[in-house]
mmCIF file of C-alpha atoms in Angstrom:
data_model
loop_
_atom_site.group_PDB
_atom_site.id
_atom_site.type_symbol
_atom_site.label_atom_id
_atom_site.label_comp_id
_atom_site.label_asym_id
_atom_site.label_seq_id
_atom_site.Cartn_x
_atom_site.Cartn_y
_atom_site.Cartn_z
ATOM 1 C CA SER A 23 0.258 0.126 0.213
ATOM 2 C CA ASN A 24 1.036 3.194 -0.616
ATOM 3 C CA ALA A 25 2.079 5.738 1.675
ATOM 4 C CA GLN A 26 0.221 8.862 0.042
ATOM 5 C CA PHE A 27 -3.982 8.665 -0.015
ATOM 6 C CA PRO A 28 -5.096 11.799 -1.994
ATOM 7 C CA ILE A 29 -8.223 13.215 -0.753
ATOM 8 C CA LEU A 30 -9.903 15.664 -3.021
ATOM 9 C CA VAL A 31 -11.790 18.038 -0.452
ATOM 10 C CA THR A 32 -14.808 20.566 -2.432
ATOM 11 C CA TYR A 33 -16.125 23.542 -0.857
ATOM 12 C CA THR A 34 -20.340 23.715 -1.127
ATOM 13 C CA ASN A 35 -20.101 27.543 -0.865
ATOM 14 C CA ILE A 36 -22.289 26.905 2.035
ATOM 15 C CA ILE A 37 -21.391 27.578 5.416
ATOM 16 C CA HIS A 38 -22.100 24.778 7.441
ATOM 17 C CA ASP A 39 -24.471 25.630 10.342
ATOM 18 C CA THR A 40 -23.247 23.400 13.177
ATOM 19 C CA LYS A 41 -26.045 24.204 15.674
ATOM 20 C CA LYS A 42 -28.534 24.059 13.078
ATOM 21 C CA ALA A 43 -26.727 20.126 12.170
ATOM 22 C CA ILE A 44 -27.223 18.956 15.710
ATOM 23 C CA ASN A 45 -30.476 20.454 16.325
ATOM 24 C CA LYS A 46 -31.585 18.657 13.384
ATOM 25 C CA ILE A 47 -30.293 14.931 15.054
ATOM 26 C CA ARG A 48 -31.554 16.291 18.156
ATOM 27 C CA ASN A 49 -35.209 16.650 17.085
ATOM 28 C CA LEU A 50 -35.180 13.159 15.238
ATOM 29 C CA LYS A 51 -33.624 11.623 18.523
ATOM 30 C CA GLU A 52 -36.740 12.884 20.635
ATOM 31 C CA LYS A 53 -39.131 11.909 17.864
ATOM 32 C CA ASN A 54 -37.562 8.909 16.858
ATOM 33 C CA PRO A 55 -34.851 7.723 19.468
ATOM 34 C CA ARG A 56 -34.873 3.789 17.927
ATOM 35 C CA ILE A 57 -34.125 4.682 14.364
ATOM 36 C CA SER A 58 -32.200 7.537 14.798
ATOM 37 C CA ASN A 59 -29.740 5.533 17.538
ATOM 38 C CA ALA A 60 -29.540 2.556 15.025
ATOM 39 C CA TYR A 61 -28.234 5.072 12.089
ATOM 40 C CA LEU A 62 -25.591 6.421 15.042
ATOM 41 C CA ASN A 63 -24.505 3.521 15.866
ATOM 42 C CA SER A 64 -24.199 2.325 12.258
ATOM 43 C CA ILE A 65 -21.983 5.048 11.849
ATOM 44 C CA GLY A 66 -19.747 4.108 15.107
ATOM 45 C CA ASN A 67 -19.323 0.702 13.322
ATOM 46 C CA ILE A 68 -18.465 1.965 9.831
ATOM 47 C CA THR A 69 -15.829 4.651 11.399
ATOM 48 C CA ASN A 70 -13.949 1.487 13.366
ATOM 49 C CA LYS A 71 -14.161 -0.408 10.089
ATOM 50 C CA ALA A 72 -12.712 2.257 8.260
ATOM 51 C CA LYS A 73 -9.973 3.055 10.333
ATOM 52 C CA LEU A 74 -8.789 -1.051 9.987
ATOM 53 C CA ASP A 75 -8.982 -0.155 6.201
ATOM 54 C CA LEU A 76 -7.004 2.872 6.565
ATOM 55 C CA ILE A 77 -4.286 1.186 8.260
ATOM 56 C CA GLU A 78 -4.036 -1.663 6.085
ATOM 57 C CA GLY A 79 -4.154 0.859 2.738
ATOM 58 C CA LYS A 80 -7.278 -0.025 1.226
ATOM 59 C CA SER A 81 -8.366 2.296 -0.502
ATOM 60 C CA LYS A 82 -11.646 1.200 -2.431
ATOM 61 C CA LYS A 83 -13.372 -0.408 0.775
ATOM 62 C CA ILE A 84 -13.039 3.280 2.590
ATOM 63 C CA GLY A 85 -14.557 4.503 -0.177
ATOM 64 C CA ALA A 86 -17.556 1.993 -0.269
ATOM 65 C CA LEU A 87 -17.987 3.362 3.505
ATOM 66 C CA MET A 88 -17.620 6.490 2.985
ATOM 67 C CA ASN A 89 -20.676 6.298 0.996
ATOM 68 C CA GLN A 90 -22.983 4.177 3.349
ATOM 69 C CA ASN A 91 -21.879 7.183 5.611
ATOM 70 C CA HIS A 92 -23.369 9.336 3.701
ATOM 71 C CA ARG A 93 -26.678 7.775 3.081
ATOM 72 C CA LEU A 94 -26.854 7.305 6.840
ATOM 73 C CA LEU A 95 -25.951 11.086 7.310
ATOM 74 C CA GLU A 96 -28.688 11.722 4.887
ATOM 75 C CA LYS A 97 -31.488 9.923 6.909
ATOM 76 C CA LEU A 98 -30.332 11.956 9.755
ATOM 77 C CA ARG A 99 -31.156 15.350 7.419
ATOM 78 C CA ILE A 100 -27.639 17.258 7.548
ATOM 79 C CA SER A 101 -27.019 16.661 3.903
ATOM 80 C CA ASN A 102 -28.365 18.622 1.525
ATOM 81 C CA GLU A 103 -29.148 18.883 -2.603
ATOM 82 C CA THR A 104 -25.999 20.909 -2.960
ATOM 83 C CA ILE A 105 -23.789 18.296 -0.964
ATOM 84 C CA SER A 106 -25.535 15.530 -2.902
ATOM 85 C CA GLU A 107 -25.129 17.038 -6.448
ATOM 86 C CA ILE A 108 -20.967 17.569 -5.793
ATOM 87 C CA ARG A 109 -21.012 13.779 -4.441
ATOM 88 C CA GLU A 110 -22.449 12.751 -7.997
ATOM 89 C CA ILE A 111 -20.135 14.133 -10.183
ATOM 90 C CA ALA A 112 -17.828 12.946 -8.028
ATOM 91 C CA LEU A 113 -18.912 9.175 -7.703
ATOM 92 C CA LYS A 114 -19.957 9.478 -11.601
ATOM 93 C CA ASN A 115 -16.378 10.623 -12.597
ATOM 94 C CA GLY A 116 -14.671 7.645 -10.913
ATOM 95 C CA ALA A 117 -14.639 8.455 -7.147
ATOM 96 C CA TRP A 118 -14.846 5.436 -4.995
ATOM 97 C CA GLY A 119 -16.151 7.466 -1.928
ATOM 98 C CA SER A 120 -17.602 10.715 -1.132
ATOM 99 C CA LYS A 121 -19.479 12.445 1.943
ATOM 100 C CA LEU A 122 -19.830 15.662 3.207
ATOM 101 C CA THR A 123 -17.195 16.170 6.492
ATOM 102 C CA GLY A 124 -17.576 18.417 9.287
ATOM 103 C CA ALA A 125 -21.358 19.176 10.876
ATOM 104 C CA GLY A 126 -23.051 18.815 7.812
ATOM 105 C CA LEU A 127 -25.472 21.092 5.739
ATOM 106 C CA GLY A 128 -22.800 22.854 3.773
ATOM 107 C CA GLY A 129 -19.054 23.009 4.509
ATOM 108 C CA CYS A 130 -17.205 20.502 2.187
ATOM 109 C CA VAL A 131 -17.372 17.189 0.859
ATOM 110 C CA ILE A 132 -14.652 14.992 0.669
ATOM 111 C CA SER A 133 -14.017 12.176 -1.991
ATOM 112 C CA ILE A 134 -11.370 10.346 -2.301
ATOM 113 C CA GLY A 135 -10.138 7.801 -5.945
ATOM 114 C CA LYS A 136 -7.479 7.570 -7.878
ATOM 115 C CA ARG A 137 -5.539 11.439 -8.459
ATOM 116 C CA SER A 138 -5.938 11.430 -11.959
ATOM 117 C CA LYS A 139 -9.387 10.697 -11.481
ATOM 118 C CA LEU A 140 -9.879 13.205 -8.601
ATOM 119 C CA GLU A 141 -7.811 15.934 -10.915
ATOM 120 C CA ASN A 142 -10.540 15.363 -13.227
ATOM 121 C CA ILE A 143 -13.184 15.306 -10.922
ATOM 122 C CA ASN A 144 -12.143 18.953 -9.257
ATOM 123 C CA SER A 145 -11.786 20.283 -12.854
ATOM 124 C CA ILE A 146 -15.196 19.366 -13.485
ATOM 125 C CA LEU A 147 -16.857 20.900 -10.101
ATOM 126 C CA SER A 148 -15.102 24.162 -10.439
ATOM 127 C CA GLN A 149 -16.333 24.417 -13.972
ATOM 128 C CA GLU A 150 -19.554 24.263 -12.151
ATOM 129 C CA GLY A 151 -18.536 26.657 -9.360
ATOM 130 C CA PHE A 152 -17.289 24.433 -6.603
ATOM 131 C CA LYS A 153 -13.651 25.477 -5.843
ATOM 132 C CA GLY A 154 -11.067 22.324 -4.398
ATOM 133 C CA PHE A 155 -8.068 21.149 -3.613
ATOM 134 C CA ILE A 156 -6.018 17.392 -3.530
ATOM 135 C CA THR A 157 -4.670 17.115 -0.341
ATOM 136 C CA ASP A 158 -2.349 13.883 0.899
ATOM 137 C CA ILE A 159 -2.986 11.762 4.254
ATOM 138 C CA ASN A 160 0.556 10.792 4.940
ATOM 139 C CA LYS A 161 -0.249 7.039 6.508
ATOM 140 C CA LYS A 162 2.527 7.816 8.890
ATOM 141 C CA GLY A 163 0.532 10.549 10.968
ATOM 142 C CA VAL A 164 1.534 12.603 13.466
ATOM 143 C CA GLN A 165 5.495 11.497 15.031
ATOM 144 C CA ILE A 166 7.173 12.679 18.056
ATOM 145 C CA GLU A 167 11.000 13.207 17.239
ATOM 146 C CA LYS A 168 13.114 13.327 20.033
ATOM 147 C CA LYS A 169 16.142 16.182 19.852
ATOM 148 C CA ARG A 170 19.188 14.596 20.174
#
């Protein structure tokens, strides 16, 4: 597995509203605690699976989990049409996975896939007015270096 893990970050042009997103989930939990807790538990399980896949460098599997995760976030009603539009373009053009990041209802969408595909997706999205950039996750993560 390669140490570089490219991620496309696309801005929705909508300032995310954390308070509103949290209130939406809270309202759903009050109205339907059983279902909303099932969604939240599933999200937890997906996160744990993705962590293992990330350690093992299984990018395509992570993509599938990102898509599952996003469908649950839609059910929690913290996605919107703009996020869906960005995801649709990304997935249609070869991204392995795409999901909202942060609180939802705006902010950014992250997509993963082959770098060449992500570059193409980024240019398509920027023509649609959605600015973005590609960044890398270095699988080593943060390290503490001792001074000699």
